[in-house]
CSV table of C-alpha atoms and ligand atoms in Angstrom, one decimal:
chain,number,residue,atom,x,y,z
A,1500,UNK,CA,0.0,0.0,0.0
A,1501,UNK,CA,0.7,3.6,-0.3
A,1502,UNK,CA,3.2,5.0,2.3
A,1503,UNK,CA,3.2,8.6,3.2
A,1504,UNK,CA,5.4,10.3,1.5
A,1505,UNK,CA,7.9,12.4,3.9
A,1506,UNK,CA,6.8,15.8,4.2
A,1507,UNK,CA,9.3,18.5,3.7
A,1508,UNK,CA,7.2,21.1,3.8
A,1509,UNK,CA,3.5,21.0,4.5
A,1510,UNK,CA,0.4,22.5,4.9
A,1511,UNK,CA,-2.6,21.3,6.8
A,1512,UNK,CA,-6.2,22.3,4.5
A,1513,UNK,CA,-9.4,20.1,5.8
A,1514,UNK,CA,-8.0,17.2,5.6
A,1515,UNK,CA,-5.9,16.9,3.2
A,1516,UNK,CA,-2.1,17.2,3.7
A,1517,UNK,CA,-0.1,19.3,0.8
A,1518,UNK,CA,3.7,18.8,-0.2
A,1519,UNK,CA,4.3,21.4,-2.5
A,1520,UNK,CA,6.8,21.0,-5.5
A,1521,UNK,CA,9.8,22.7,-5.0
A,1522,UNK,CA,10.8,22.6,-9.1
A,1523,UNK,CA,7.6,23.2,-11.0
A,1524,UNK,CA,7.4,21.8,-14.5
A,1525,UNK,CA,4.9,24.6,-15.6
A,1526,UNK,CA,7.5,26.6,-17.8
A,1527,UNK,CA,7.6,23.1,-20.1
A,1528,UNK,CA,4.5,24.0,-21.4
A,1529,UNK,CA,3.7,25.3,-25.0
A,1530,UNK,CA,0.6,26.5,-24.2
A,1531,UNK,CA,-0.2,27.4,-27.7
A,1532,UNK,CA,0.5,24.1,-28.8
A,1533,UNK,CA,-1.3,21.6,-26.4
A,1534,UNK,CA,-1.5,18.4,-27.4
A,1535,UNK,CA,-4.4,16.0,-25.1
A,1536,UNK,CA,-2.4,13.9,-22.6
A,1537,UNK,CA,0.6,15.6,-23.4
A,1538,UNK,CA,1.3,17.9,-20.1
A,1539,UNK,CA,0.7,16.7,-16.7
A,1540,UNK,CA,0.5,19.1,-14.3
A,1541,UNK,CA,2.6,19.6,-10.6
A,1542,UNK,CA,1.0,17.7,-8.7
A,1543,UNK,CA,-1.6,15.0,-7.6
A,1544,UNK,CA,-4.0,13.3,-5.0
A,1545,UNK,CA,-3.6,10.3,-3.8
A,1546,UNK,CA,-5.6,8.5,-1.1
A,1547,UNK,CA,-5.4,5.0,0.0
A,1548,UNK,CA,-8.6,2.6,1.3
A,1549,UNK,CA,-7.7,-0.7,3.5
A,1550,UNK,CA,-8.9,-2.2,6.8
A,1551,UNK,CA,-12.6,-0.4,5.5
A,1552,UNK,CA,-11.9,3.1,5.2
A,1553,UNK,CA,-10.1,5.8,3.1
A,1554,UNK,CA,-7.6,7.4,4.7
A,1555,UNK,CA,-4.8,10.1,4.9
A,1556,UNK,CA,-5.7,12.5,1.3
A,1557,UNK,CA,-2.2,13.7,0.3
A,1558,UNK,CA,-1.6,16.3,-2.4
A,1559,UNK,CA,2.3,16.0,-3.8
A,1560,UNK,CA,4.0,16.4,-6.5
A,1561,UNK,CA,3.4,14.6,-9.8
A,1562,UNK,CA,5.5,11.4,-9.7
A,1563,UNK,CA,5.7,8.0,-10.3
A,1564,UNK,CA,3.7,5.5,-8.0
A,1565,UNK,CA,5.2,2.0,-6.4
A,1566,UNK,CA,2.8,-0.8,-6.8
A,1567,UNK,CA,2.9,-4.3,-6.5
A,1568,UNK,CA,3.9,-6.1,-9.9
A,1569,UNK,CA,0.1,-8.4,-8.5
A,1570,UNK,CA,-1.8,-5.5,-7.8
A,1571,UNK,CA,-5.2,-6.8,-8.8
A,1572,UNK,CA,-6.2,-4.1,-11.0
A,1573,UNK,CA,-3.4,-5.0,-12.8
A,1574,UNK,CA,-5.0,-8.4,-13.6
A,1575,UNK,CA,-8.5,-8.1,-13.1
A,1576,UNK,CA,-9.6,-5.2,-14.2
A,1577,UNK,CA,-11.1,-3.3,-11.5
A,1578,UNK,CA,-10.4,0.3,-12.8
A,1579,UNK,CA,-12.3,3.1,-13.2
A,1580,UNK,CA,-11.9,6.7,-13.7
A,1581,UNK,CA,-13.5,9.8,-14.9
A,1582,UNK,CA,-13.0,13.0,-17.5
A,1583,UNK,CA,-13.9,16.0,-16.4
A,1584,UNK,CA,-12.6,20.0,-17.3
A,1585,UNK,CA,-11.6,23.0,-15.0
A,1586,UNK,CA,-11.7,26.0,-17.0
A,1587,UNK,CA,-10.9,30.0,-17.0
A,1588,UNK,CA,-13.6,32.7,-17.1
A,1589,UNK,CA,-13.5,35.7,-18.8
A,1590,UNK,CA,-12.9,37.5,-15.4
A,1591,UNK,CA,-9.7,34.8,-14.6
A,1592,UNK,CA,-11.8,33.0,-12.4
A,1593,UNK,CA,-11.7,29.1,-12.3
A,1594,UNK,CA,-14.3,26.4,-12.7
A,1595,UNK,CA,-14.9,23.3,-12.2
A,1596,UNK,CA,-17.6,21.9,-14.5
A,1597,UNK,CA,-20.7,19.4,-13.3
A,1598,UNK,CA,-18.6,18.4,-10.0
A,1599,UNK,CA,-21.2,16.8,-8.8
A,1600,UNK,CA,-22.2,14.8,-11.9
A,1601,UNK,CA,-19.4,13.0,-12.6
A,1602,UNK,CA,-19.2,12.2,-8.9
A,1603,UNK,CA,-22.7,9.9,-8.9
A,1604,UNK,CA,-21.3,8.3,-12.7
A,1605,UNK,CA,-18.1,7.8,-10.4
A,1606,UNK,CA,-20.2,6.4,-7.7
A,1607,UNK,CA,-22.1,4.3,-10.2
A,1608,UNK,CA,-19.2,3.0,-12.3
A,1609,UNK,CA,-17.5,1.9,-8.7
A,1610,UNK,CA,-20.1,0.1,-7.6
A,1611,UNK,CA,-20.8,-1.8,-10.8
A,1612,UNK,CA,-16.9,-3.3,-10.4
A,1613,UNK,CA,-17.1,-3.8,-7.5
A,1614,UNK,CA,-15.0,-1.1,-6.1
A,1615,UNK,CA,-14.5,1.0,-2.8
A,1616,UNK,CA,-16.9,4.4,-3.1
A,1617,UNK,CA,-14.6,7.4,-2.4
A,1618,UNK,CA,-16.4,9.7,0.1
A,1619,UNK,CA,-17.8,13.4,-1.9
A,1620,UNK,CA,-15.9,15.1,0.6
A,1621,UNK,CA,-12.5,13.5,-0.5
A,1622,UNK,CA,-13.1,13.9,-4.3
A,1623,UNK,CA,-14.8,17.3,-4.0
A,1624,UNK,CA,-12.0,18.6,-1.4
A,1625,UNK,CA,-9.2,16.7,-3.4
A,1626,UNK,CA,-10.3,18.5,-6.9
A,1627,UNK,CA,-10.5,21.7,-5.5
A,1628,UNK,CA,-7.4,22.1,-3.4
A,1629,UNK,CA,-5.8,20.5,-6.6
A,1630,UNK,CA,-6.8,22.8,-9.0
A,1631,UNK,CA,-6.6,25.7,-6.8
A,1632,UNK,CA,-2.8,24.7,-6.4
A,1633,UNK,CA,-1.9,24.1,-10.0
A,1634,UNK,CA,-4.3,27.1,-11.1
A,1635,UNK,CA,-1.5,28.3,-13.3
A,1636,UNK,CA,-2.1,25.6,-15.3
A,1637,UNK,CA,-5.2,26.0,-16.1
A,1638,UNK,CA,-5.4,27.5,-20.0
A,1639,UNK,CA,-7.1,30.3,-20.8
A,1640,UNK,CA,-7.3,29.9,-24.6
A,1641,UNK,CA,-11.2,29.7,-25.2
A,1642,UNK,CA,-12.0,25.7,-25.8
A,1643,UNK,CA,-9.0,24.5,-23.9
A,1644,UNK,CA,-9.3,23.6,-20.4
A,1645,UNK,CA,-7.5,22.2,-17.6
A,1646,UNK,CA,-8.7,17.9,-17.8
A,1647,UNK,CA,-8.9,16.3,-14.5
A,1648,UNK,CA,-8.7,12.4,-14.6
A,1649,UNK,CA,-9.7,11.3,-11.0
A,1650,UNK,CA,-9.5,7.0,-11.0
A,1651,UNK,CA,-9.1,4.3,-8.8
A,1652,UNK,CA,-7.2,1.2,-8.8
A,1653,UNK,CA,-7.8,-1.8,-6.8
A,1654,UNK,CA,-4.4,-2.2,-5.3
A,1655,UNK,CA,-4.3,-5.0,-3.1
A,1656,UNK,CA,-1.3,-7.0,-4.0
A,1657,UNK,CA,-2.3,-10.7,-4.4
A,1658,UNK,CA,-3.0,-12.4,-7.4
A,1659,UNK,CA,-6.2,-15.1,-6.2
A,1660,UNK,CA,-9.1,-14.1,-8.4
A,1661,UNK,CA,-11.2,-12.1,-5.8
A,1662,UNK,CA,-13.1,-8.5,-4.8
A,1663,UNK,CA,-9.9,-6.4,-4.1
A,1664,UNK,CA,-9.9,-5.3,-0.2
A,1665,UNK,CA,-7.5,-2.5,-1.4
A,1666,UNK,CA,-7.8,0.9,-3.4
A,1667,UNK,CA,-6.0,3.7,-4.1
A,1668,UNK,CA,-8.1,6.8,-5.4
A,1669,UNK,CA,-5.1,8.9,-7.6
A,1670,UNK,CA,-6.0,13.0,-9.5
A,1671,UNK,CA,-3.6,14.4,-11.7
A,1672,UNK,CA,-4.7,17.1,-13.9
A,1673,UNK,CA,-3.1,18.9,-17.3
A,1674,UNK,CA,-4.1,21.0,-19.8
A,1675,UNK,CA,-5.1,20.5,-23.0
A,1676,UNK,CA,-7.0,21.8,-26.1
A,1677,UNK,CA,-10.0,19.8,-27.1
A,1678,UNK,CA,-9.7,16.9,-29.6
A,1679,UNK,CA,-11.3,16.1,-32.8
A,1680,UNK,CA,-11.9,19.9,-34.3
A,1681,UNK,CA,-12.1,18.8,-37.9
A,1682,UNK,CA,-15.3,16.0,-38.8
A,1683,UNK,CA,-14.2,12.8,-38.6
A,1684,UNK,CA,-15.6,9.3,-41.0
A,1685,UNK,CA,-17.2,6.4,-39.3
A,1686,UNK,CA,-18.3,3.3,-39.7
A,1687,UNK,CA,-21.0,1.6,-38.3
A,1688,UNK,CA,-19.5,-1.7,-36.7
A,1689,UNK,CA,-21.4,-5.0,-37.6
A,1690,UNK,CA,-18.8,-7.6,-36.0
A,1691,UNK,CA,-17.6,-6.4,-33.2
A,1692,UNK,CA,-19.7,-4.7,-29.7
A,1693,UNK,CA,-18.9,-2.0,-27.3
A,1694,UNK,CA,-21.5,-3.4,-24.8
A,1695,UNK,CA,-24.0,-5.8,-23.9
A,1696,UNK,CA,-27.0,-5.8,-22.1
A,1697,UNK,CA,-26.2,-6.2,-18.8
A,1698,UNK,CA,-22.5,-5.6,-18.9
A,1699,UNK,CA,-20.2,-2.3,-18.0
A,1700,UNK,CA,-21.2,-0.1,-20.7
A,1701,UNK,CA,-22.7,2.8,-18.6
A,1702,UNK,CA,-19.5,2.3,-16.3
A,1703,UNK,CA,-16.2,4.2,-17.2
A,1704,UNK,CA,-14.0,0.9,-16.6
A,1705,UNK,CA,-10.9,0.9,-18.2
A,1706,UNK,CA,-11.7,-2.3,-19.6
A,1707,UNK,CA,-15.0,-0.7,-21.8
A,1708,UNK,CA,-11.6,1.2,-23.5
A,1709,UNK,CA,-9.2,-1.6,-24.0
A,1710,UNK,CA,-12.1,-3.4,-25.8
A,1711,UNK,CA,-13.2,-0.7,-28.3
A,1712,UNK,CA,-9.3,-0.6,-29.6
A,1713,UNK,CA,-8.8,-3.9,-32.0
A,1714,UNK,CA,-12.1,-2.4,-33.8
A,1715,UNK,CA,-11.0,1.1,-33.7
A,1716,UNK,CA,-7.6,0.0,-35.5
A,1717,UNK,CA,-9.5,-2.2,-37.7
A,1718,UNK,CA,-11.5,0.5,-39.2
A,1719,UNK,CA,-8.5,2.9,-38.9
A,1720,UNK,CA,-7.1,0.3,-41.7
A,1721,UNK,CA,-10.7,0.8,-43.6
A,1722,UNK,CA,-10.1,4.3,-43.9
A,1723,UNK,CA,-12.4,5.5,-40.9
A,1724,UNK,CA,-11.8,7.7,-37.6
A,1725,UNK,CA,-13.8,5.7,-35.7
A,1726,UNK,CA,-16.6,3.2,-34.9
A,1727,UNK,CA,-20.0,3.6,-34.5
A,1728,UNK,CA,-21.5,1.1,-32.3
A,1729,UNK,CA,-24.5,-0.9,-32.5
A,1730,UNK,CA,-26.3,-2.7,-29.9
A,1731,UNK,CA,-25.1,-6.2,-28.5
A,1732,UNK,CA,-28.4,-8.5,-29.5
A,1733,UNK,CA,-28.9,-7.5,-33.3
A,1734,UNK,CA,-26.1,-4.6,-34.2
A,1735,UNK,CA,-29.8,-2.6,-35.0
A,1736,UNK,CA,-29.6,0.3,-33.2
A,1737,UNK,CA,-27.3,3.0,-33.0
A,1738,UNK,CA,-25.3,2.7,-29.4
A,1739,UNK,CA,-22.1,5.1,-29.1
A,1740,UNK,CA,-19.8,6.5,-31.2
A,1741,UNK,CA,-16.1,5.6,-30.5
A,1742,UNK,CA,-15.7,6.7,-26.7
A,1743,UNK,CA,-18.2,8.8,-27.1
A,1744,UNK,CA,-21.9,9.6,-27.3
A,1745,UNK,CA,-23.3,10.2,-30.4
A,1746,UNK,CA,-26.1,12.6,-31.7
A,1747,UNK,CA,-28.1,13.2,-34.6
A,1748,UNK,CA,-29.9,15.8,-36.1
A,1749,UNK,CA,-33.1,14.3,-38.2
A,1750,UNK,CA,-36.3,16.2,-38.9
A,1751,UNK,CA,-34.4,19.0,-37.0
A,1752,UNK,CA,-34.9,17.1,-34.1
A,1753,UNK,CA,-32.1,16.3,-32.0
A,1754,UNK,CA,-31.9,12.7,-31.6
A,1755,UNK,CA,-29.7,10.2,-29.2
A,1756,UNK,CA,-30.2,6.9,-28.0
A,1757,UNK,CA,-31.5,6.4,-24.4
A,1758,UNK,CA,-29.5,6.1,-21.5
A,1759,UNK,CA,-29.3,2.4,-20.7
A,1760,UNK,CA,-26.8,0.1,-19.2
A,1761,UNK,CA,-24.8,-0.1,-22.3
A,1762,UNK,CA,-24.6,3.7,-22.8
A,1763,UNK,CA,-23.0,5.8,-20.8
A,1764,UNK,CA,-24.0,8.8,-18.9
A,1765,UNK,CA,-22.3,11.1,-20.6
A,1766,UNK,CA,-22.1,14.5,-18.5
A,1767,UNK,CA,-21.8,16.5,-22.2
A,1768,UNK,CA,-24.7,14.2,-23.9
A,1769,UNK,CA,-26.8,15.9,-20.8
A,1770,UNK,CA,-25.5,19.4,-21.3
A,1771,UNK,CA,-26.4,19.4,-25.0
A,1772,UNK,CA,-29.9,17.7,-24.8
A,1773,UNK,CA,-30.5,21.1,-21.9
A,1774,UNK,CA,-28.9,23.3,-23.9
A,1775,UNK,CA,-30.7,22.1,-27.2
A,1776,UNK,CA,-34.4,22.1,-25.5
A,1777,UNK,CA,-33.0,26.1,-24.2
A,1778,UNK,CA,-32.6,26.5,-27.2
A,1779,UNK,CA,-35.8,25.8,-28.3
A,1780,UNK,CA,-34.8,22.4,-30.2
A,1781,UNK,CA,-36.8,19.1,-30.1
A,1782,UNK,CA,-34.7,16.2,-28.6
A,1783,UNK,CA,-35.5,12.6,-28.8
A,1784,UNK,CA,-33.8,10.3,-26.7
A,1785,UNK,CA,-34.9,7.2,-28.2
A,1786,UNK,CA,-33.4,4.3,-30.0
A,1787,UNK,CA,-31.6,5.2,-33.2
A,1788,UNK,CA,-32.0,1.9,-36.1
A,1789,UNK,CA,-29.3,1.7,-38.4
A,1790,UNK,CA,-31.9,1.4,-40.9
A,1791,UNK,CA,-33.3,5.0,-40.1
A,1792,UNK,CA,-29.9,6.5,-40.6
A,1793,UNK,CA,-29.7,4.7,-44.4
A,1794,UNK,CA,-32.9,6.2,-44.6
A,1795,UNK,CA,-32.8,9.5,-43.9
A,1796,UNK,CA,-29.8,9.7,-45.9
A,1797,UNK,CA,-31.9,8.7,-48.9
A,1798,UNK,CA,-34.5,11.1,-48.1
A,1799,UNK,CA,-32.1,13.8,-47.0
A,1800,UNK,CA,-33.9,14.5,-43.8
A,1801,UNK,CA,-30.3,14.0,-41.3
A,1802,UNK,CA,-28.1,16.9,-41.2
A,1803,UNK,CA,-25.9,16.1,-38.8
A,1804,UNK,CA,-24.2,13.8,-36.8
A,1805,UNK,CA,-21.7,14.3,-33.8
A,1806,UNK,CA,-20.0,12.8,-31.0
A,1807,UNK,CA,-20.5,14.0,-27.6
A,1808,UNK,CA,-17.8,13.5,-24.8
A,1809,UNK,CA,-16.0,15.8,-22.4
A,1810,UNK,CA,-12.8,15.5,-24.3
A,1811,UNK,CA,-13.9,16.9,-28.0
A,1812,UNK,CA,-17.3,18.7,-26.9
A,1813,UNK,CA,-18.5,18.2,-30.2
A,1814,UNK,CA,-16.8,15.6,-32.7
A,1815,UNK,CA,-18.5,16.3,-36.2
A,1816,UNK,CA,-19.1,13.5,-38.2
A,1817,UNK,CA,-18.7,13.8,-42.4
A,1818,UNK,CA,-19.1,10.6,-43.3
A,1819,UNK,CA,-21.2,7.3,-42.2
A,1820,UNK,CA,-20.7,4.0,-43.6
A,1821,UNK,CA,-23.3,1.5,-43.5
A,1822,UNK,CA,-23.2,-1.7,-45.1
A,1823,UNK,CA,-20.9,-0.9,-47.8
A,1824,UNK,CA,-21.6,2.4,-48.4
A,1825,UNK,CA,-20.2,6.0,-47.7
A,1826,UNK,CA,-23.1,8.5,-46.8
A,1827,UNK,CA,-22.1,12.1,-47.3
A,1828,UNK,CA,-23.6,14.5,-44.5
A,1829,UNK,CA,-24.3,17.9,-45.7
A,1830,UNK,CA,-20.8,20.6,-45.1
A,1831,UNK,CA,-21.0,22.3,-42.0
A,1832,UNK,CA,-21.1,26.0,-41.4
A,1833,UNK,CA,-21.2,27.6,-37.7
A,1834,UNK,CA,-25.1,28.0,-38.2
A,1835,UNK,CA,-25.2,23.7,-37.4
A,1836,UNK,CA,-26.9,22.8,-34.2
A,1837,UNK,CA,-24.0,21.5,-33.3
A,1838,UNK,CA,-21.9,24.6,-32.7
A,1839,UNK,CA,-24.8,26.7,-31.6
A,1840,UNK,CA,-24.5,23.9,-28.5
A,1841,UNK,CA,-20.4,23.9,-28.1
A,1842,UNK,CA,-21.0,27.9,-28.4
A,1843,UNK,CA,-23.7,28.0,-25.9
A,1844,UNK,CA,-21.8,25.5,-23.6
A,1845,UNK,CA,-18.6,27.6,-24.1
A,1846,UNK,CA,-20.2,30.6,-23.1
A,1847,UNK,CA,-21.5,29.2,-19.8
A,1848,UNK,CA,-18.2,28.0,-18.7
A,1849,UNK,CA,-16.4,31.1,-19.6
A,1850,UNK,CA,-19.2,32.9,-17.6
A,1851,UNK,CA,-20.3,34.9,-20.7
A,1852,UNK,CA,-23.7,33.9,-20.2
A,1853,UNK,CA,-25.4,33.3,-17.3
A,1854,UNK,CA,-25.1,29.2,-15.4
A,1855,UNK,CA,-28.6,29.2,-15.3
A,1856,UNK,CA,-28.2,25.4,-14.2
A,1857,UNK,CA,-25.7,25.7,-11.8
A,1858,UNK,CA,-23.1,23.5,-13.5
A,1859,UNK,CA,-20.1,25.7,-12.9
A,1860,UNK,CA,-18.2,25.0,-9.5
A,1861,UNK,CA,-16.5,27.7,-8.9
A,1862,UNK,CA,-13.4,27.7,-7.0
B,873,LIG,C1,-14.3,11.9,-23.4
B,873,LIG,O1,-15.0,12.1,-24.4
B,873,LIG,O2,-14.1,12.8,-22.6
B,873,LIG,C2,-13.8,10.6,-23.1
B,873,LIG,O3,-14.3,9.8,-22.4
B,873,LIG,C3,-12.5,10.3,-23.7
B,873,LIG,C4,-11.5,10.2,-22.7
B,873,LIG,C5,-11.2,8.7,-22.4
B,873,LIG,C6,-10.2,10.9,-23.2
């Protein structure tokens, strides 16, 4: 397990205990050239659970952790993290977005493995003290943010098949710009599933990730960006669109498949469905046939398509391939849905219009 590290200089906040980096890696960054998972910023939480409890939050510097080489996560798969942005307001301020949103999907996706729950106080606490300490890092380029990838691990070293009686809860943050600006091809995947009923798929396991790459590649091969998935039972229906949620605009309706446990929560498929209805929009969350989409690419009626995540925002999709052919969708100007909901979304977190939802934490 985790030992503490020694402090050499410290300061007591709640309860978490800060050891402050003495050689900051901040001047490293190019900030006008940010690349995602490229920087990682000073420092990071950790906090260990044994014996029943989670215990001792420590903030440090960024470093390399010691683990056991039988570390059950390692072997078994109990992993699970989150994605989730800090940005920088107009007025320098600092956000944190839908905090407590991706805290119950955290909740959820621990329980579904299996997994120790980390205490709201802990995460909450542990993200803010974090960010407030590496605030410099935080980007203020509008679109790029500061990503915070809070996980846990189970960590009990022992390799027996079993519930790990260990965990260690780990945040490191780092900025980056968002991915996928330019639209991206697809192709609907017939072979191969992201999910089935009654599996992980509204969980954010690591394992839902390590899955989707042989199919990813394969279609990389084919000439595509990414997969679109389609349900476990009859590859019918429209799931998820690489590790992402996926959206449509047919009829000028917004449409998305239904949450479920194959789909995940996505905390950006939410914003845009609100955002969309503020908007004035229709939305349909509903389930989303393959044969639809061939259809109303006949009949001209879909206009767009787009991933959803936290990552990208919006990923714009050009092209669609379903059973052997490439549908076209129409260029995209600013005017699309689409951007109207990045814009809208951007503007909230930059406090340029008003949170009328309350989704920005602010520090
Ligand atoms: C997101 O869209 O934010 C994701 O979940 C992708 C992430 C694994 C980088």
């Amino acid at each position: 397990p985790f030992k503490p590290f020694k402090p050499f200089y410290m300061e007591t906040t709640a309860d978490i205990m800060i050891r402050k980096t003495t050689n900051s890696r901040l001047k490293e960054v190019d900030f006008d050239n940010l690349e995602f998972g490229k920087y990682i910023s000073d420092h990071m939480l950790v906090c260990d659970y044994a014996h029943g409890e989670w215990k001792d939050p420590q903030i440090v510097p960024y470093a390399n952790l010691s683990m056991s080489p039988s570390a059950l996560g390692l072997h078994y798969g109990q992993t699970v993290f989150e994605g989730m942005k800090a940005f920088r307001m107009h007025d320098g301020s600092i956000n944190i977005f839908r905090m407590d949103k991706h805290y119950d999907r955290f909740v959820r996706s621990l329980q579904r493995m299996c997994m120790a729950v980390v205490p709201k106080d802990i995460f909450v606490e542990g993200l803010r003290r974090l960010v407030e300490l590496d605030k410099d890092w935080v980007p203020s380029k509008p679109g790029h943010a500061l990503y915070l990838r809070p996980f846990v691990f189970a960590s009990e070293a022992r390799f027996g098949v079993k519930v790990s009686d260990e965990y260690r809860f780990v945040i490191f943050t780092g900025p980056v710009p968002s991915l996928y600006a330019d639209p991206i091809k697809v192709k609907v995947e017939t072979q191969y599933i992201r999910a089935a009923k009654g599996g992980t798929g509204f969980a954010k396991c690591g394992g839902n990730y390590g899955a989707a790459f042989l199919p990813t590649q394969q279609a990389r091969l084919e000439g595509y960006d990414q997969v679109l998935w389609t349900d476990g039972i009859e590859h019918k229906y429209i799931e998820e669109s690489g590790m992402m949620n996926v959206m449509f605009v047919i009829d000028g309706k917004l449409v998305t498949a239904p949450l479920s446990d194959s789909i995940l929560d996505g905390v950006t498929r939410d914003s845009l469905l609100t955002l969309a209805q503020d908007l004035g929009f229709k939305t349909e969350e509903r389930p989303v046939a393959v044969a639809e989409l061939e259809d109303a690419f006949k009949k001209g009626t879909i206009t767009e398509a787009f991933g959803a995540g936290t990552a990208a925002v919006v990923a714009p999709i050009k092209t669609i391939h379903i059973n052997g052919i490439d549908y076209s969708l129409p260029q995209y100007d600013a005017n699309k849905l689409q951007f109207k909901l990045k814009a809208g979304l951007e503007n909230i977190r930059l406090g340029v219009s008003t949170d009328v939802h309350g989704w920005n934490y602010m520090l």
